C-alpha positions as YAML, in Angstrom:
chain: A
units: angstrom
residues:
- id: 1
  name: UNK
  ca: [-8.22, 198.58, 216.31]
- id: 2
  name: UNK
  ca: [-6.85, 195.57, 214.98]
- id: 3
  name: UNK
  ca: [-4.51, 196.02, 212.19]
- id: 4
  name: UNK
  ca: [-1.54, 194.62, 210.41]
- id: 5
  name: UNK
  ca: [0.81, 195.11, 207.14]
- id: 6
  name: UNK
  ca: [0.89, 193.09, 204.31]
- id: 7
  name: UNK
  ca: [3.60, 193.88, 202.20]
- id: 8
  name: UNK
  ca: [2.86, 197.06, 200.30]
- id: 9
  name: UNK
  ca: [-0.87, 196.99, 201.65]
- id: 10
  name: UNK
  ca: [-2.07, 198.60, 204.99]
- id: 11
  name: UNK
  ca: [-4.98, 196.09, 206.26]
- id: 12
  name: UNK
  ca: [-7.39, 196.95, 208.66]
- id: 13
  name: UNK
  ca: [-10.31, 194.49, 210.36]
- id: 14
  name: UNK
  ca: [-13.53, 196.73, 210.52]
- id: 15
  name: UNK
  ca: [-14.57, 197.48, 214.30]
- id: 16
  name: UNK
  ca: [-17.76, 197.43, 215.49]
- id: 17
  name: UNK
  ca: [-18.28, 200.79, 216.19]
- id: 18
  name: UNK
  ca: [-17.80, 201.69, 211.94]
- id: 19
  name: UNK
  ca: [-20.50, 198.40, 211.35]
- id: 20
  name: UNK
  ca: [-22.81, 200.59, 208.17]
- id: 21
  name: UNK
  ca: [-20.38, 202.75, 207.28]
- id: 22
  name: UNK
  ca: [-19.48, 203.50, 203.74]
- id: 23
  name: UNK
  ca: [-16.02, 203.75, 202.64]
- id: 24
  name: UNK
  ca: [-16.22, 207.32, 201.74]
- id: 25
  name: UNK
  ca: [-17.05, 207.75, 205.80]
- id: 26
  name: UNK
  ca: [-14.29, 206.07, 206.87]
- id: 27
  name: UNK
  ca: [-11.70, 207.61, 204.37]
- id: 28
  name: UNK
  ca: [-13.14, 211.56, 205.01]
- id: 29
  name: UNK
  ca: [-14.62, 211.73, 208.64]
- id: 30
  name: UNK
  ca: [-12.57, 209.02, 210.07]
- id: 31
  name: UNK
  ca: [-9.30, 209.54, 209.11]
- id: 32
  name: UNK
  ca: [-9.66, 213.02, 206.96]
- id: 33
  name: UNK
  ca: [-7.69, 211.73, 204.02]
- id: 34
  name: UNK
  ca: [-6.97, 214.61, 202.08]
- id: 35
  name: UNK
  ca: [-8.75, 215.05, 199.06]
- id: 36
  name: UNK
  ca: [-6.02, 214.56, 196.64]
- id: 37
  name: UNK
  ca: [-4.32, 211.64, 198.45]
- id: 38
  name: UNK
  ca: [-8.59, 210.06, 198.26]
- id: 39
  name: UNK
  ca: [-8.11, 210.95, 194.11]
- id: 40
  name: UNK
  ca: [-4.71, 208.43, 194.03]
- id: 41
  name: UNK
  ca: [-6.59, 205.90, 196.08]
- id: 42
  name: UNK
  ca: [-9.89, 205.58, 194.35]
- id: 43
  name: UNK
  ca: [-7.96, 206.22, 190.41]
- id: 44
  name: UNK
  ca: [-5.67, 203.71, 191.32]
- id: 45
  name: UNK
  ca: [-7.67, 201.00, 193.16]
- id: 46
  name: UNK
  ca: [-6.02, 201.17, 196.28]
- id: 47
  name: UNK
  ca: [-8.58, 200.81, 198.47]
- id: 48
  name: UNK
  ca: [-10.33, 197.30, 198.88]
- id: 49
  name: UNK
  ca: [-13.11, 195.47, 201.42]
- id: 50
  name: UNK
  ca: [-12.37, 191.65, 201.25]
- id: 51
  name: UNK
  ca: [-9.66, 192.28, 198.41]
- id: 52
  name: UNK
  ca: [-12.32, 193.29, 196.28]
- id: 53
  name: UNK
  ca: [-12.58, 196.78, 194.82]
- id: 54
  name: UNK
  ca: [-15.50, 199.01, 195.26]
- id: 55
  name: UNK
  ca: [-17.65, 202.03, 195.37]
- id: 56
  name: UNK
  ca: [-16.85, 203.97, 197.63]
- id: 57
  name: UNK
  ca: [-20.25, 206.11, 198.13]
- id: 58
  name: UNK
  ca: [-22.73, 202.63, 197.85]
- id: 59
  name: UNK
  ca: [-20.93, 200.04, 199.74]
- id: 60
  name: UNK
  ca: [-21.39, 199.85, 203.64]
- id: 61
  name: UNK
  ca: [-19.00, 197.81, 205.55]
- id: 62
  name: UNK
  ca: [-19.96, 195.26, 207.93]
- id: 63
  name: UNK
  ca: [-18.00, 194.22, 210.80]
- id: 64
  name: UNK
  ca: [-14.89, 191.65, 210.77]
- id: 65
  name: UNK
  ca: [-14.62, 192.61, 206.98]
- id: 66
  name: UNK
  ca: [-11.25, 193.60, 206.29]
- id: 67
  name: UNK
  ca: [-9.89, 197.21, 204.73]
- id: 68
  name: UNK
  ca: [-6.91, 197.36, 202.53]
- id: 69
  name: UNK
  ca: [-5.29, 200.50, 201.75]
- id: 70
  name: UNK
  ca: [-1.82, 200.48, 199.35]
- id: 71
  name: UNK
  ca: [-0.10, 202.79, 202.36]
- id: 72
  name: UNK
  ca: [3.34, 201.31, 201.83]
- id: 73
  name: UNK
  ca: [4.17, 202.03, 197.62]
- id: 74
  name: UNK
  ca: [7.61, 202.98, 197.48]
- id: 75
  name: UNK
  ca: [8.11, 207.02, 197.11]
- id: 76
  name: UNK
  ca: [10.65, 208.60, 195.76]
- id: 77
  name: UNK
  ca: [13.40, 210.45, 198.71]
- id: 78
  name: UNK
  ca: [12.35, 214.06, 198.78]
- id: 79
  name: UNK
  ca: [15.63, 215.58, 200.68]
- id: 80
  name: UNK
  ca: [19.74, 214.87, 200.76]
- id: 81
  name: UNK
  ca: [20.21, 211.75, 203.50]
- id: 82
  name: UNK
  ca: [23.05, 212.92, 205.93]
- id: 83
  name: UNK
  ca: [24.13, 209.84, 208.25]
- id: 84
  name: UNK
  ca: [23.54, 210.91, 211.73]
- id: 85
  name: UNK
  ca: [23.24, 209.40, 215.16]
- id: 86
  name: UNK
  ca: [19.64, 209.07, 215.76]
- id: 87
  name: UNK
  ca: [18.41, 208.44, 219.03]
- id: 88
  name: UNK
  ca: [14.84, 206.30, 218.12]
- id: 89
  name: UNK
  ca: [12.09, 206.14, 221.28]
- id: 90
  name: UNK
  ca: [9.39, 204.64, 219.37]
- id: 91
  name: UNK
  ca: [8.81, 203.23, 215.83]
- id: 92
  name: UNK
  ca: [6.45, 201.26, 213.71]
- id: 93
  name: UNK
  ca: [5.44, 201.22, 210.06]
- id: 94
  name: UNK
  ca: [3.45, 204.20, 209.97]
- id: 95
  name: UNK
  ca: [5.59, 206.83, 212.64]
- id: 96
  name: UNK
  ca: [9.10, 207.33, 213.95]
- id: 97
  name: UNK
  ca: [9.75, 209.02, 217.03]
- id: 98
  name: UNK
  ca: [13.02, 210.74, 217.94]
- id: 99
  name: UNK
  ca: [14.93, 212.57, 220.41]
- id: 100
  name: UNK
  ca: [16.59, 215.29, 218.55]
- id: 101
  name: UNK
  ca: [19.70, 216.87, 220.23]
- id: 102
  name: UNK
  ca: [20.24, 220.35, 221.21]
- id: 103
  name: UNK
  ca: [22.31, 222.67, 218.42]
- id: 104
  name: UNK
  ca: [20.85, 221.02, 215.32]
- id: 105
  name: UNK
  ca: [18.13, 222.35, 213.35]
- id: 106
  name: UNK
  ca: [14.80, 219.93, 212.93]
- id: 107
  name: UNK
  ca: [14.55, 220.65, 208.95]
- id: 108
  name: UNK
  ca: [16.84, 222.37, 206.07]
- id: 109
  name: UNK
  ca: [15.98, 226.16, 205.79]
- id: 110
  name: UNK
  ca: [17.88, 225.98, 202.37]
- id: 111
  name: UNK
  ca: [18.66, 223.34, 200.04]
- id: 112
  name: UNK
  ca: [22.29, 223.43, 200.84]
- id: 113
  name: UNK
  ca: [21.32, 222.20, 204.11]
- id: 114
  name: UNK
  ca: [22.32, 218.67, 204.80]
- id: 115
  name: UNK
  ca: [23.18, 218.46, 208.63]
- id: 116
  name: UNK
  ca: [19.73, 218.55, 209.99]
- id: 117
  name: UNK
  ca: [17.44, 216.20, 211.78]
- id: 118
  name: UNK
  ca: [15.28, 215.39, 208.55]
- id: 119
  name: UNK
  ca: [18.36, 214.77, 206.70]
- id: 120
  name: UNK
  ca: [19.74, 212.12, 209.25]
- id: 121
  name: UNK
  ca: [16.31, 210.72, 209.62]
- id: 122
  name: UNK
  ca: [16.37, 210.29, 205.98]
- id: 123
  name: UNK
  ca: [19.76, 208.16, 206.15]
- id: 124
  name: UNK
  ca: [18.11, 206.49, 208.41]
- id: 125
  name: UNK
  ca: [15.13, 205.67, 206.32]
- id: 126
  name: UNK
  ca: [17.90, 204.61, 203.81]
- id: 127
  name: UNK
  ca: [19.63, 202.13, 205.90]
- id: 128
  name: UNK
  ca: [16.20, 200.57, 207.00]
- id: 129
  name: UNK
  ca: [14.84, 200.27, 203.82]
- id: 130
  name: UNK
  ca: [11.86, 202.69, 204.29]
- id: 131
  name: UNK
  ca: [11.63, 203.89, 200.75]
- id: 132
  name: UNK
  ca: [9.44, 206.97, 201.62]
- id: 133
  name: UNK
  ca: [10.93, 210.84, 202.57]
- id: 134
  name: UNK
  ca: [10.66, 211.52, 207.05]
- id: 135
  name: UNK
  ca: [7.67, 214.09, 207.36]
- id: 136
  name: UNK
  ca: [7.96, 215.99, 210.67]
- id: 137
  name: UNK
  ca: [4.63, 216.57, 212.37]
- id: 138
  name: UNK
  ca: [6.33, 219.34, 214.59]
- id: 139
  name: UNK
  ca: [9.39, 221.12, 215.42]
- id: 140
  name: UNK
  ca: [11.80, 222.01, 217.84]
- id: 141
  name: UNK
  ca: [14.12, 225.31, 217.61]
- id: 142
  name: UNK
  ca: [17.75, 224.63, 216.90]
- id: 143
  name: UNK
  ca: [18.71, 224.31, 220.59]
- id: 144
  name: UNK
  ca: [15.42, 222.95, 222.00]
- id: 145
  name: UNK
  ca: [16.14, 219.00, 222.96]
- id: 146
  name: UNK
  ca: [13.81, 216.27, 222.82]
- id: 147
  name: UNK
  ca: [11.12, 214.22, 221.05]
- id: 148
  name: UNK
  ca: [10.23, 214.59, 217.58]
- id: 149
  name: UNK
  ca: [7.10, 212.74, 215.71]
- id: 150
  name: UNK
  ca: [8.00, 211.96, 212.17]
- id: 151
  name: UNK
  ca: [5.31, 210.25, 209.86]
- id: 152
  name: UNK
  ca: [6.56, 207.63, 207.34]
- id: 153
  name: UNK
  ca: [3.84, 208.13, 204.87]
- id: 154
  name: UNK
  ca: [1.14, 210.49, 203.75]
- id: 155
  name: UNK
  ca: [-2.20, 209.32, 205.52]
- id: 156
  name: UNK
  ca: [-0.16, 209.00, 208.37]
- id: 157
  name: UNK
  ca: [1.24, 213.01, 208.08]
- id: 158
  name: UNK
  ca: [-2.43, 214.04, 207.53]
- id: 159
  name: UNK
  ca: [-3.95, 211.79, 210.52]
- id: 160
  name: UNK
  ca: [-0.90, 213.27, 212.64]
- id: 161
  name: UNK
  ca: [-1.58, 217.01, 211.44]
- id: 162
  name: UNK
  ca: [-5.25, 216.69, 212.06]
- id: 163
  name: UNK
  ca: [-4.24, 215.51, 215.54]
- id: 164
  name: UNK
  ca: [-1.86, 218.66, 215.91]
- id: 165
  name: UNK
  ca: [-4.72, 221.16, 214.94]
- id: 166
  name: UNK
  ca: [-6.74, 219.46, 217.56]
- id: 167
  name: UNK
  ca: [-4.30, 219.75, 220.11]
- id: 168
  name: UNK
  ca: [-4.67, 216.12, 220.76]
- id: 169
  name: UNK
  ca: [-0.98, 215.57, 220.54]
- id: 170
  name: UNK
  ca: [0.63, 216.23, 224.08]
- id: 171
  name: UNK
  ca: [4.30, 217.98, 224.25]
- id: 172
  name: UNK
  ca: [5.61, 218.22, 227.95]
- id: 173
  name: UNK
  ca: [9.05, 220.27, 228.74]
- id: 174
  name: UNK
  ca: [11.43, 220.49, 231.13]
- id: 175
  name: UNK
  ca: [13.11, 223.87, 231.79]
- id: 176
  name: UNK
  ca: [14.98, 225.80, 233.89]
- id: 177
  name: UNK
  ca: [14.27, 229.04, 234.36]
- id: 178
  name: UNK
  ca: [16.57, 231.86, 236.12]
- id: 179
  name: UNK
  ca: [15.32, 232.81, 239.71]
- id: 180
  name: UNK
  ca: [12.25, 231.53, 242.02]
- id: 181
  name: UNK
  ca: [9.46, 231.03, 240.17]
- id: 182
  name: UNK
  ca: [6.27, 231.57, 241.92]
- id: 183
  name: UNK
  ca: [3.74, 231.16, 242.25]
- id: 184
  name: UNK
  ca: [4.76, 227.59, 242.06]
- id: 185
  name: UNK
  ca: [1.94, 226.31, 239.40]
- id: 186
  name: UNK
  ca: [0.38, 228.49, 237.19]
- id: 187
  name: UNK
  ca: [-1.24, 229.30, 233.41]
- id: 188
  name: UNK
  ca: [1.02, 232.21, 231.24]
- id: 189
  name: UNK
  ca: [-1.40, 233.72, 228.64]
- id: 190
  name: UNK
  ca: [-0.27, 236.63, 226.77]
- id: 191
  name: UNK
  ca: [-0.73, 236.86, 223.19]
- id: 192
  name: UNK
  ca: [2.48, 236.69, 221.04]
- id: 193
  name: UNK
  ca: [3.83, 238.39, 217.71]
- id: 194
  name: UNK
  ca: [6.99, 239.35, 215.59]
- id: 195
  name: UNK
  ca: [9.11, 241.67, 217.28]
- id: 196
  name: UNK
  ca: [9.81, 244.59, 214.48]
- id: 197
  name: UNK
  ca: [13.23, 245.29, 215.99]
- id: 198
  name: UNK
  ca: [14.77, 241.78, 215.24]
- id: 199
  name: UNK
  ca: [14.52, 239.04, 212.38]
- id: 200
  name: UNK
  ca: [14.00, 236.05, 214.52]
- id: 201
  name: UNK
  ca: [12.89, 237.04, 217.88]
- id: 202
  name: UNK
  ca: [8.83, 237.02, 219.10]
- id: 203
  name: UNK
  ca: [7.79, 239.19, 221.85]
- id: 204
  name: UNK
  ca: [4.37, 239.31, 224.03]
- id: 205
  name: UNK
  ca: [1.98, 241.95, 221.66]
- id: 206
  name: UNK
  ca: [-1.81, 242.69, 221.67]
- id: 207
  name: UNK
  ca: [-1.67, 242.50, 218.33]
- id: 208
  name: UNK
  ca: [0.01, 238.81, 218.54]
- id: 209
  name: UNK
  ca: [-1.76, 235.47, 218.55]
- id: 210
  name: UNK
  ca: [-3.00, 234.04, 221.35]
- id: 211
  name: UNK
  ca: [-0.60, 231.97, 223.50]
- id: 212
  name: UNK
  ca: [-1.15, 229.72, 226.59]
- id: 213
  name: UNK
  ca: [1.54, 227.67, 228.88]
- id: 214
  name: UNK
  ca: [0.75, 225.73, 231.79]
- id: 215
  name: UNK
  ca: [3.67, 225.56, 234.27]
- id: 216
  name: UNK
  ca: [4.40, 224.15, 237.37]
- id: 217
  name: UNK
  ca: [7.83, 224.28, 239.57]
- id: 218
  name: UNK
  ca: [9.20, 220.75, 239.93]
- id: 219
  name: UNK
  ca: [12.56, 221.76, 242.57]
- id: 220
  name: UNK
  ca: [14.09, 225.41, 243.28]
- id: 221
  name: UNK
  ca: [18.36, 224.79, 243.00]
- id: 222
  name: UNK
  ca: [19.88, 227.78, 245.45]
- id: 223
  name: UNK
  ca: [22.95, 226.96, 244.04]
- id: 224
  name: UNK
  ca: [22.09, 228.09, 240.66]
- id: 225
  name: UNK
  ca: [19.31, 230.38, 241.78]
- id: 226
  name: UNK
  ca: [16.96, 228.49, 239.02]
- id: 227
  name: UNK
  ca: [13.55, 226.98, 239.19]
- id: 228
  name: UNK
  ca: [13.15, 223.74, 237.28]
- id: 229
  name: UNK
  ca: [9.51, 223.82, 235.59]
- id: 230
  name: UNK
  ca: [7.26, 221.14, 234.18]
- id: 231
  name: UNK
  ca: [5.69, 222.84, 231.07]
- id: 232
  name: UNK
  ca: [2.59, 221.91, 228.96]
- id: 233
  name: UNK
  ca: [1.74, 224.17, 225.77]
- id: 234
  name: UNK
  ca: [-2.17, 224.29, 225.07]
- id: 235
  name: UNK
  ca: [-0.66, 226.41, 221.49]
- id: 236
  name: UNK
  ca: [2.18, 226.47, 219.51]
- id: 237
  name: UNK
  ca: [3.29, 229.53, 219.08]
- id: 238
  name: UNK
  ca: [7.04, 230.11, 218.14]
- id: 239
  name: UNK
  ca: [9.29, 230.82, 220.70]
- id: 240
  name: UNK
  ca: [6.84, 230.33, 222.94]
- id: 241
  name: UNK
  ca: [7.81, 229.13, 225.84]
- id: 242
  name: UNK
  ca: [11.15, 231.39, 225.96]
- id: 243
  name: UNK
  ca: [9.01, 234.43, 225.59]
- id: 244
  name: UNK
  ca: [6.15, 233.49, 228.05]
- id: 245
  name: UNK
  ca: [9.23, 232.85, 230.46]
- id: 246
  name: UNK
  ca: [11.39, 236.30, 229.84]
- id: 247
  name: UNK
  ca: [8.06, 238.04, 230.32]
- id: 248
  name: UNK
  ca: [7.45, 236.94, 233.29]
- id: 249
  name: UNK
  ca: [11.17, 238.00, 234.71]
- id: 250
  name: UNK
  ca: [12.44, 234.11, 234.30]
- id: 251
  name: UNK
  ca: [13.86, 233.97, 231.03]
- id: 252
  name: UNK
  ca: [15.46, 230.02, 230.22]
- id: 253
  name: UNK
  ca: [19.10, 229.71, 231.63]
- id: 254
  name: UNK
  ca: [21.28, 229.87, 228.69]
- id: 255
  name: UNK
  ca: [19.13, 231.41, 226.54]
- id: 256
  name: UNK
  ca: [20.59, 234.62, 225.59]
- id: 257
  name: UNK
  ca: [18.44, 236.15, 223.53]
- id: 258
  name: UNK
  ca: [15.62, 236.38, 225.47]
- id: 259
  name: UNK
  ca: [17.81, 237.46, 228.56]
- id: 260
  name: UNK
  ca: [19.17, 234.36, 230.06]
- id: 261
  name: UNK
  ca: [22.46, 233.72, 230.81]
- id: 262
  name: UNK
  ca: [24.16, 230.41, 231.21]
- id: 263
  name: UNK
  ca: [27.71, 228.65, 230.61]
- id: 264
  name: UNK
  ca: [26.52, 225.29, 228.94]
- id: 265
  name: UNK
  ca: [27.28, 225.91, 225.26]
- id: 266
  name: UNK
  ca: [25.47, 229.16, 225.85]
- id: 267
  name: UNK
  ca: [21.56, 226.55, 224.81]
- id: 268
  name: UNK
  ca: [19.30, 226.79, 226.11]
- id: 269
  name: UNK
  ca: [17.72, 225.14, 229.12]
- id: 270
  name: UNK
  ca: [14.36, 223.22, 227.34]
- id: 271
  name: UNK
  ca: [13.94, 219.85, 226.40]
- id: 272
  name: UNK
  ca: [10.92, 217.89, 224.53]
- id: 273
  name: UNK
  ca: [10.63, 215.68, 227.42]
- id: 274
  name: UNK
  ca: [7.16, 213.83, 226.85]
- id: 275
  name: UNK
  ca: [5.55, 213.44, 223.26]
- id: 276
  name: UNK
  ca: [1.95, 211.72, 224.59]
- id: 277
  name: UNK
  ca: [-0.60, 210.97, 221.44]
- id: 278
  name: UNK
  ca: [-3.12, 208.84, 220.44]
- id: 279
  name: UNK
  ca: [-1.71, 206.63, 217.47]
- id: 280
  name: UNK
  ca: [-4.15, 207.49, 214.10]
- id: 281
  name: UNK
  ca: [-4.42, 203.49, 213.48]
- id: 282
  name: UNK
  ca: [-4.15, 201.66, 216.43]
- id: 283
  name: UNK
  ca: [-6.30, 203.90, 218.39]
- id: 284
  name: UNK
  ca: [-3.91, 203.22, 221.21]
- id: 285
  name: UNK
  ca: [-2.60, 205.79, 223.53]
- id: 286
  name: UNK
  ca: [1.14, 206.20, 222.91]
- id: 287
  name: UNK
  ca: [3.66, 208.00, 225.50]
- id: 288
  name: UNK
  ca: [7.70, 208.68, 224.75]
- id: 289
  name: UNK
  ca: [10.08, 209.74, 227.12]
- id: 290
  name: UNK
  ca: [12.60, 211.42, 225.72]
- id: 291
  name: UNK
  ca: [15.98, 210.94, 227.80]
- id: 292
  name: UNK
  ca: [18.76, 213.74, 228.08]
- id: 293
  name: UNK
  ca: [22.18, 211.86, 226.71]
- id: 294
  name: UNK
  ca: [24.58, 210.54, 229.44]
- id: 295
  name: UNK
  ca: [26.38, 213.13, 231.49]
- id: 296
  name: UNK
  ca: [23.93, 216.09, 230.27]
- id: 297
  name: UNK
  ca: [24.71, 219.30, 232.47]
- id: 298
  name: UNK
  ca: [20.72, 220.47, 232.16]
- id: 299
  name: UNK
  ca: [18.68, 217.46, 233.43]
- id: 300
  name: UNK
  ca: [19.20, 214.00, 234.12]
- id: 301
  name: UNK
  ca: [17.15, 210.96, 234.26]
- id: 302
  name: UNK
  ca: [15.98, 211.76, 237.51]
- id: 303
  name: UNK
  ca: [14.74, 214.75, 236.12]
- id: 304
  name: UNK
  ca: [12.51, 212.99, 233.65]
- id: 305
  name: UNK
  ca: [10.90, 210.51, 236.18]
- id: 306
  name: UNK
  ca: [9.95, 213.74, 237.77]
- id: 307
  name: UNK
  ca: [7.19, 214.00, 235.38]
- id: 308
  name: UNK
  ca: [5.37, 211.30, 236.51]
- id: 309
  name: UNK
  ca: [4.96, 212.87, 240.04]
...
């Protein structure tokens, strides 16, 4: 798709494959603009073929005309900025991928909350002059490592959370589980729910959702007596990948409450390694590695070009 920004305007040359479309297609089965976001476009003439504004429903687009859509008006920042180290593995004027560090939380659970990633993402929007408020289009727990996707403006959260629902958006993990884990590739599907006895913790329950990881055993360490595992989730359950794990008599090393144990920090052993998606605009497959920080006692760079094994 070929596309390019023009100020505050988003433009867009019309591809062959949309040639006798109307602009009502293209805004609702194309891109699934919400309905309220379509409202400020079409009240406020956002939306133009060949600069010139039109009805939506009647007009058909041919190809090589171009689309402009008023993406880029300045909105008003939503949550405290707290400057932070951000670790950015892929940007552009519609996303912002980062690798979040273990120990901090991805969003505030409480206004008082200033020290999380969506607060130092929005210094960061500060400092760049991105005038907008960082949307996450997923999380990671508190001590989970690794790439986030952040959206920059509101088609672009509702492209990226169509995407999610899909399960078009690809999150790999590295792990390392206590013991020998075997067999040594494999599919976990038990369903999971709240467990009753604790606030925060999930458990494996029929009466839970249903869950699915794909695993596979990337080396065995007899030193530490701990398999490191390649992890895909096909959902996105929480907790999932601890529980699935501890189930299955290898809980995470380090992560305590599911019955690992560990020394580092007492975090646990699971990083966002791979964020793989197919960008809402550019139609072009996009792939992050997410590297551990320098001198990381889980997993190394090595570790990471295991993945592509």
């Amino acid at each position: 798709m070929e596309t390019k920004r023009d100020g505050e305007w988003f433009e867009v040359r019309i591809p062959e494959k949309w040639e006798g479309y109307t602009v009502h297609r293209i805004m609702e089965k194309e891109w699934h603009v919400p309905r309220k976001l379509m409202h400020r476009f079409r009240s406020n003439r956002e939306v133009t073929i060949n600069s010139d504004a039109v009805h939506w429903k009647d007009t058909k687009v041919t190809t090589g005309d171009t689309l402009h859509i008023r993406l880029f008006k300045p909105q008003p920042l939503e949550v405290t900025p707290a400057p932070m180290n951000i670790d950015v593995i892929y940007e552009d004027d519609h996303l912002l991928v980062v690798n979040k560090p273990s120990g901090v939380f991805t969003h505030p659970n409480r206004p008082s909350e200033t020290d999380t990633l969506v607060n130092g993402v929005a210094a960061y929007f500060q400092e760049n002059g991105i005038h907008a408020t960082p949307k996450y289009v997923h999380r990671l727990d508190r001590d989970t490592s690794g790439a986030i996707l952040f959206a920059k403006h509101d088609l672009a959260i509702a492209m990226l959370g169509k995407e999610l629902q899909k399960r078009t958006i690809k999150r790999t993990y590295l792990a390392w589980a206590h013991g020998k884990v075997e067999p040594e590739e494999g599919i976990i599907t038990k369903p999971i729910g709240k467990d009753l006895t604790h606030p925060v913790r999930r458990c494996v329950s029929s009466e839970g959702q249903y869950a699915e990881t794909h695993y596979k055993v990337m080396e065995y360490s007899e030193t530490d007596h701990a398999s490191l595992l390649k992890l895909h989730l096909q959902t996105g359950r929480t907790h999932q990948i601890r529980v699935h794990l501890s189930h299955t008599g290898h809980p995470l090393v380090g992560d305590k409450m599911y019955g690992g144990e560990g020394r580092v920090n007492f975090k646990q052993a699971l990083h966002a390694a791979l964020l793989t998606f197919v960008h809402p605009f550019t139609e072009e497959v996009i792939k992050c590695l997410a590297f551990p920080p320098s001198g990381s006692p889980l997993f190394s760079e090595r570790h990471i070009r295991l993945l592509n094994r």
